[in-house]
Structure formats: C-alpha cells, structure tokens
Amino acid sequence: MIRKGYVDTSGGQCHYRYIEGQGTPIVFLHQTPSSSLMFEKLMHSLEGMNAVAIDTPGFGHSFNPLGQPMIKDYSSWLIEAINSLEINHYHLFGHHTGASIAMQISLMEERSVKSLTLVGPFLATAEEKMKMKKNISSNWSPTKDGSHLKKAWHLAGEILGAKNDLDLRQRETLDALGAHHSAEQIHHAVWEYSDIDAYKKIQQPCLIMCAKDDVMYPFFNRAKEINPDSQTQVILGKNLELDLDTESIANKFKGFINKI
C-alpha cells in the first residue's frame, strides 16, 4: 500500500508518498511539471522494496517557493526532507528535472547516496540548452478564455506522450495546471545548471535510461562519453517512460541495484 505524508523543511512542507519494504530505500524525484504521482506505478512494480517519492517544492502538494530558486536550493530542501524521514543511505532515481536535482544531491550527499539512476538527464552544453530554450514553452498560465487548458492538454498528450491514454493525460494535465508558475521557476534553474559539469563529478554507480523519442535522447550517449562506467539502457515511452514502460524499467533498475 502506498501511503502519504508531509515533512517540514526550512522552506515549507514537502509532500511525499511511500511504500514500505526491505533493503536500502529508493528516493524518487519527478520531472516537470509532474509530481510524485508519476512514480506510483513503478513503486508497485518494485513491491517489496522501500521507496519514497517526494513532490519537488512548487509541485504536487509541496510548498510553493518564493523568488527564483536554483537547482542547489531545490536540492537542499529535498535533502532536508530526506533527512526528516530519517533516511540515511539511499538509491536516488530522478527523471528529467528530477535527474538534475538528483545529480546535485549526489554531490552534496556523497556518503548517503549509494547509486544514481537517471531517466533523460539534460546532458547538454550551455549552447545546446539555449537553443532548446527558444523552442520550449512553460507558459500555460490561466487565461480569460480558458485556452491555457488546451495548452496543458496538448502538453500532456502530444509533448509528454500520454496520447490516447486519457487517465494518464488527465493526470499530467492537472499536475501541469497546478504548477504553471513553478514550472517557469524551475525551468529557469535548469537552464542555468550545468548537468555535464555535475555528471563529471559523480562518484556513485550510474544507470542512465532514455526513450528514443524522449526530448533528452539527443544527449543520451553523452553519459557514456563522460563516464565510461555508466550503464545505459534504451527504454520506451517518450517523456512518460515510467508509466508507459514500467515493467522494463523496474527490471533494469532491479538488475542494476542488485549488483551494488
């Protein structure tokens, strides 16, 4: 059974969902503009393991940060949340924005993080990021005519990849609508963060996964170039791999951590 709760941080309360089991806990960090809800299906597939998925500040039911936080700020709040849960050692699993935060946490908490699994890390140069920035919009703020609803529906279905899975599309649409301001905040933080520099410093064992139609796939092979010891796996599911290729991801992940 997946349970839910809140923990206090210096910025406010963070919401999380967890499932109890055996072994070293797994901490999940979601993509933008999703929430920890995106990991429920995978958590059920990993039944028997300890797992916790946390809503990044600004998303799901966690507090909304003020100003312009950077990746280190988000990482610090999430480290506080993890520490409040009395999790001392853990496997870290991040998707897209969650991958950037996971890398930063791995650098800040090197002794606590036992392994790093990243789905679609943003291993792009500053020039590549600026080029992508011109083509990616995170503006679906409320409009008088309600056109923002259609924007969020399009985002969930066509860009993220839910397509005709209406339950999944509805879930992602609702998460996006609730995070219209936070998505702009955190995207700014992502543009300013150097995932490449962070990944070069990672000491933990790494598993990198990505679908060929994921927006981050052009940078997928860079993980192996930067760190030849990285394990890499191609998966399915566009930008919603955790929902659309769950069993394959669960099996690859279990095979990875069982060797650590």
CSV table of C-alpha atoms in Angstrom, one decimal:
chain,number,residue,atom,x,y,z
A,1,MET,CA,0.0,0.0,0.0
A,2,ILE,CA,1.2,3.5,-0.9
A,3,ARG,CA,0.9,5.9,2.0
A,4,LYS,CA,1.4,9.7,2.0
A,5,GLY,CA,2.7,12.3,4.4
A,6,TYR,CA,4.3,15.7,4.9
A,7,VAL,CA,7.7,16.7,6.3
A,8,ASP,CA,8.9,20.1,7.4
A,9,THR,CA,11.8,21.9,5.6
A,10,SER,CA,13.2,25.4,6.0
A,11,GLY,CA,11.1,26.5,3.1
A,12,GLY,CA,7.9,24.8,4.0
A,13,GLN,CA,6.3,21.4,4.0
A,14,CYS,CA,7.1,18.8,1.4
A,15,HIS,CA,4.6,16.1,0.5
A,16,TYR,CA,5.7,12.6,-0.2
A,17,ARG,CA,4.3,9.1,-0.9
A,18,TYR,CA,6.0,5.9,0.2
A,19,ILE,CA,5.7,2.2,0.3
A,20,GLU,CA,7.4,0.1,2.9
A,21,GLY,CA,9.6,-2.9,2.2
A,22,GLN,CA,13.1,-4.3,2.6
A,23,GLY,CA,16.6,-3.1,1.8
A,24,THR,CA,18.1,0.3,1.1
A,25,PRO,CA,15.4,2.9,0.4
A,26,ILE,CA,14.9,4.3,-3.1
A,27,VAL,CA,14.2,8.1,-3.3
A,28,PHE,CA,12.3,9.2,-6.5
A,29,LEU,CA,12.4,12.7,-7.9
A,30,HIS,CA,10.0,13.6,-10.7
A,31,GLN,CA,10.1,15.6,-13.9
A,32,THR,CA,8.5,19.0,-14.6
A,33,PRO,CA,5.5,19.6,-14.5
A,34,SER,CA,4.6,16.3,-12.9
A,35,SER,CA,4.5,15.2,-9.3
A,36,SER,CA,5.5,12.2,-7.2
A,37,LEU,CA,2.3,10.6,-8.5
A,38,MET,CA,4.2,9.7,-11.7
A,39,PHE,CA,6.1,7.1,-9.7
A,40,GLU,CA,3.2,5.2,-8.2
A,41,LYS,CA,3.1,2.6,-11.0
A,42,LEU,CA,6.8,1.9,-10.7
A,43,MET,CA,6.6,1.7,-6.9
A,44,HIS,CA,4.0,-1.0,-7.2
A,45,SER,CA,6.2,-2.9,-9.6
A,46,LEU,CA,9.1,-2.7,-7.1
A,47,GLU,CA,6.9,-4.2,-4.4
A,48,GLY,CA,8.9,-5.5,-1.5
A,49,MET,CA,11.4,-2.6,-1.6
A,50,ASN,CA,11.4,0.6,0.5
A,51,ALA,CA,10.5,3.5,-1.8
A,52,VAL,CA,9.7,7.2,-1.3
A,53,ALA,CA,8.7,9.7,-3.9
A,54,ILE,CA,8.8,13.4,-3.0
A,55,ASP,CA,7.0,16.3,-4.6
A,56,THR,CA,9.6,18.9,-5.5
A,57,PRO,CA,8.8,22.3,-4.0
A,58,GLY,CA,6.3,24.0,-6.2
A,59,PHE,CA,4.8,20.8,-7.5
A,60,GLY,CA,2.2,18.3,-6.3
A,61,HIS,CA,1.3,19.2,-2.7
A,62,SER,CA,4.6,20.6,-1.6
A,63,PHE,CA,5.1,24.2,-0.6
A,64,ASN,CA,5.5,26.9,-3.3
A,65,PRO,CA,8.9,28.6,-3.1
A,66,LEU,CA,9.3,32.3,-3.4
A,67,GLY,CA,11.7,34.2,-5.6
A,68,GLN,CA,14.0,32.3,-8.1
A,69,PRO,CA,15.4,29.1,-6.5
A,70,MET,CA,18.3,27.4,-8.3
A,71,ILE,CA,19.0,23.7,-8.5
A,72,LYS,CA,21.1,23.8,-5.3
A,73,ASP,CA,18.1,25.4,-3.5
A,74,TYR,CA,15.7,22.7,-4.6
A,75,SER,CA,18.3,20.1,-3.7
A,76,SER,CA,18.8,21.5,-0.2
A,77,TRP,CA,15.1,21.4,0.5
A,78,LEU,CA,14.8,17.8,-0.7
A,79,ILE,CA,17.8,16.8,1.4
A,80,GLU,CA,16.1,18.3,4.4
A,81,ALA,CA,13.0,16.3,3.6
A,82,ILE,CA,15.0,13.1,3.2
A,83,ASN,CA,16.8,13.7,6.5
A,84,SER,CA,13.5,14.4,8.2
A,85,LEU,CA,12.3,11.0,7.1
A,86,GLU,CA,15.5,9.6,8.8
A,87,ILE,CA,16.7,8.0,5.6
A,88,ASN,CA,20.5,7.8,6.0
A,89,HIS,CA,21.5,5.8,2.9
A,90,TYR,CA,19.5,5.5,-0.3
A,91,HIS,CA,19.4,4.9,-4.0
A,92,LEU,CA,18.5,8.1,-5.9
A,93,PHE,CA,16.3,8.0,-9.0
A,94,GLY,CA,15.5,11.1,-11.0
A,95,HIS,CA,13.6,11.9,-14.2
A,96,HIS,CA,14.4,15.0,-16.4
A,97,THR,CA,14.4,17.9,-13.9
A,98,GLY,CA,14.5,15.3,-11.1
A,99,ALA,CA,17.7,14.0,-12.7
A,100,SER,CA,19.3,17.4,-12.5
A,101,ILE,CA,18.3,17.6,-8.8
A,102,ALA,CA,19.4,14.0,-8.2
A,103,MET,CA,22.9,14.8,-9.6
A,104,GLN,CA,23.3,17.8,-7.3
A,105,ILE,CA,22.1,15.8,-4.3
A,106,SER,CA,24.6,13.1,-5.1
A,107,LEU,CA,27.4,15.7,-5.0
A,108,MET,CA,26.1,17.3,-1.8
A,109,GLU,CA,25.4,14.0,0.0
A,110,GLU,CA,28.1,11.7,-1.5
A,111,ARG,CA,28.2,9.4,1.5
A,112,SER,CA,24.4,8.9,1.7
A,113,VAL,CA,23.6,8.3,-2.0
A,114,LYS,CA,24.5,4.7,-2.9
A,115,SER,CA,23.6,4.8,-6.6
A,116,LEU,CA,22.2,7.2,-9.2
A,117,THR,CA,19.5,6.3,-11.8
A,118,LEU,CA,18.6,9.0,-14.3
A,119,VAL,CA,15.9,8.9,-16.9
A,120,GLY,CA,16.5,11.5,-19.6
A,121,PRO,CA,19.3,13.6,-17.9
A,122,PHE,CA,19.8,17.0,-19.5
A,123,LEU,CA,23.5,16.4,-20.5
A,124,ALA,CA,23.6,19.4,-22.9
A,125,THR,CA,26.1,22.2,-23.3
A,126,ALA,CA,25.2,25.7,-22.5
A,127,GLU,CA,24.8,26.5,-26.2
A,128,GLU,CA,22.5,23.4,-26.7
A,129,LYS,CA,20.4,24.5,-23.7
A,130,MET,CA,19.9,28.0,-25.0
A,131,LYS,CA,18.9,26.6,-28.4
A,132,MET,CA,16.3,24.4,-26.8
A,133,LYS,CA,15.1,27.2,-24.6
A,134,LYS,CA,13.9,29.1,-27.6
A,135,ASN,CA,11.7,26.1,-28.6
A,136,ILE,CA,10.3,25.0,-25.2
A,137,SER,CA,7.5,26.9,-23.5
A,138,SER,CA,6.4,26.5,-19.9
A,139,ASN,CA,3.7,29.2,-20.2
A,140,TRP,CA,0.2,27.7,-19.6
A,141,SER,CA,-0.8,30.3,-17.0
A,142,PRO,CA,-4.6,31.0,-16.6
A,143,THR,CA,-6.2,32.9,-19.4
A,144,LYS,CA,-9.7,34.5,-19.5
A,145,ASP,CA,-10.8,32.4,-22.5
A,146,GLY,CA,-9.5,29.2,-20.9
A,147,SER,CA,-7.1,28.5,-23.8
A,148,HIS,CA,-4.5,27.5,-21.2
A,149,LEU,CA,-6.5,24.4,-20.5
A,150,LYS,CA,-6.0,23.3,-24.1
A,151,LYS,CA,-2.3,24.1,-23.9
A,152,ALA,CA,-1.9,21.9,-20.8
A,153,TRP,CA,-3.9,19.1,-22.5
A,154,HIS,CA,-1.6,19.3,-25.6
A,155,LEU,CA,1.5,19.3,-23.4
A,156,ALA,CA,0.4,16.1,-21.6
A,157,GLY,CA,-0.8,14.3,-24.7
A,158,GLU,CA,1.5,15.3,-27.5
A,159,ILE,CA,4.7,16.6,-25.9
A,160,LEU,CA,4.9,14.4,-22.9
A,161,GLY,CA,3.4,11.4,-24.8
A,162,ALA,CA,0.2,10.3,-23.0
A,163,LYS,CA,-1.7,10.4,-26.4
A,164,ASN,CA,-4.9,8.4,-26.1
A,165,ASP,CA,-4.2,7.2,-22.5
A,166,LEU,CA,-6.9,9.5,-21.2
A,167,ASP,CA,-6.3,8.8,-17.5
A,168,LEU,CA,-2.6,9.4,-17.8
A,169,ARG,CA,-3.2,12.5,-19.9
A,170,GLN,CA,-5.7,13.9,-17.4
A,171,ARG,CA,-3.3,13.3,-14.5
A,172,GLU,CA,-0.5,15.1,-16.2
A,173,THR,CA,-2.7,17.9,-17.3
A,174,LEU,CA,-3.9,18.5,-13.8
A,175,ASP,CA,-0.3,18.4,-12.4
A,176,ALA,CA,0.7,20.9,-15.1
A,177,LEU,CA,-2.2,23.3,-14.4
A,178,GLY,CA,-1.3,23.4,-10.7
A,179,ALA,CA,2.3,24.1,-11.4
A,180,HIS,CA,2.1,26.8,-14.1
A,181,HIS,CA,4.2,29.3,-12.1
A,182,SER,CA,6.6,26.7,-10.5
A,183,ALA,CA,7.3,25.2,-14.0
A,184,GLU,CA,8.7,28.6,-15.1
A,185,GLN,CA,10.7,28.9,-11.9
A,186,ILE,CA,12.3,25.6,-12.1
A,187,HIS,CA,12.9,25.7,-15.9
A,188,HIS,CA,15.0,28.9,-15.3
A,189,ALA,CA,17.0,26.9,-12.7
A,190,VAL,CA,17.5,24.1,-15.2
A,191,TRP,CA,18.7,26.4,-18.0
A,192,GLU,CA,21.3,27.8,-15.5
A,193,TYR,CA,22.5,24.5,-14.2
A,194,SER,CA,25.4,22.5,-15.8
A,195,ASP,CA,24.3,18.9,-15.8
A,196,ILE,CA,27.5,18.0,-17.7
A,197,ASP,CA,29.8,19.5,-15.0
A,198,ALA,CA,27.8,17.8,-12.3
A,199,TYR,CA,27.9,14.4,-14.0
A,200,LYS,CA,31.6,14.6,-14.5
A,201,LYS,CA,32.0,14.7,-10.7
A,202,ILE,CA,29.6,11.9,-9.8
A,203,GLN,CA,31.3,9.1,-7.9
A,204,GLN,CA,28.3,6.7,-7.4
A,205,PRO,CA,27.4,3.9,-9.8
A,206,CYS,CA,25.1,5.3,-12.5
A,207,LEU,CA,22.3,3.8,-14.6
A,208,ILE,CA,21.1,6.1,-17.4
A,209,MET,CA,17.9,5.3,-19.3
A,210,CYS,CA,16.1,7.2,-22.1
A,211,ALA,CA,13.5,6.6,-24.8
A,212,LYS,CA,14.4,7.4,-28.4
A,213,ASP,CA,11.5,9.8,-28.6
A,214,ASP,CA,12.3,11.5,-25.3
A,215,VAL,CA,13.3,15.2,-25.7
A,216,MET,CA,16.5,14.4,-23.9
A,217,TYR,CA,17.6,11.5,-26.2
A,218,PRO,CA,20.0,13.6,-28.3
A,219,PHE,CA,22.2,13.8,-25.2
A,220,PHE,CA,21.8,10.2,-24.1
A,221,ASN,CA,25.1,8.9,-25.4
A,222,ARG,CA,27.0,11.7,-23.7
A,223,ALA,CA,26.6,9.9,-20.4
A,224,LYS,CA,28.9,7.1,-21.6
A,225,GLU,CA,31.3,9.5,-23.1
A,226,ILE,CA,31.6,11.4,-19.9
A,227,ASN,CA,31.7,8.3,-17.7
A,228,PRO,CA,32.5,5.1,-19.5
A,229,ASP,CA,31.5,3.1,-16.4
A,230,SER,CA,27.9,4.3,-16.7
A,231,GLN,CA,25.3,1.7,-17.6
A,232,THR,CA,23.0,2.8,-20.3
A,233,GLN,CA,19.6,1.4,-21.4
A,234,VAL,CA,17.2,2.4,-24.1
A,235,ILE,CA,13.6,2.2,-23.0
A,236,LEU,CA,10.2,3.2,-24.4
A,237,GLY,CA,7.5,5.8,-23.6
A,238,LYS,CA,8.6,9.2,-25.0
A,239,ASN,CA,8.7,11.5,-21.9
A,240,LEU,CA,6.4,9.4,-19.7
A,241,GLU,CA,8.6,6.3,-19.6
A,242,LEU,CA,7.8,5.5,-16.0
A,243,ASP,CA,4.2,5.0,-16.9
A,244,LEU,CA,4.5,3.6,-20.4
A,245,ASP,CA,7.4,1.1,-20.0
A,246,THR,CA,7.1,0.4,-16.3
A,247,GLU,CA,8.0,-3.3,-16.1
A,248,SER,CA,11.0,-3.0,-18.3
A,249,ILE,CA,12.3,-0.1,-16.2
A,250,ALA,CA,11.6,-1.9,-13.0
A,251,ASN,CA,13.6,-5.0,-14.2
A,252,LYS,CA,16.5,-2.9,-15.5
A,253,PHE,CA,16.6,-1.0,-12.2
A,254,LYS,CA,16.5,-4.1,-10.0
A,255,GLY,CA,19.3,-5.7,-12.1
A,256,PHE,CA,21.4,-2.6,-11.6
A,257,ILE,CA,21.0,-2.1,-7.8
A,258,ASN,CA,21.2,-5.8,-7.0
A,259,LYS,CA,24.8,-5.7,-8.2
A,260,ILE,CA,25.8,-2.8,-6.0
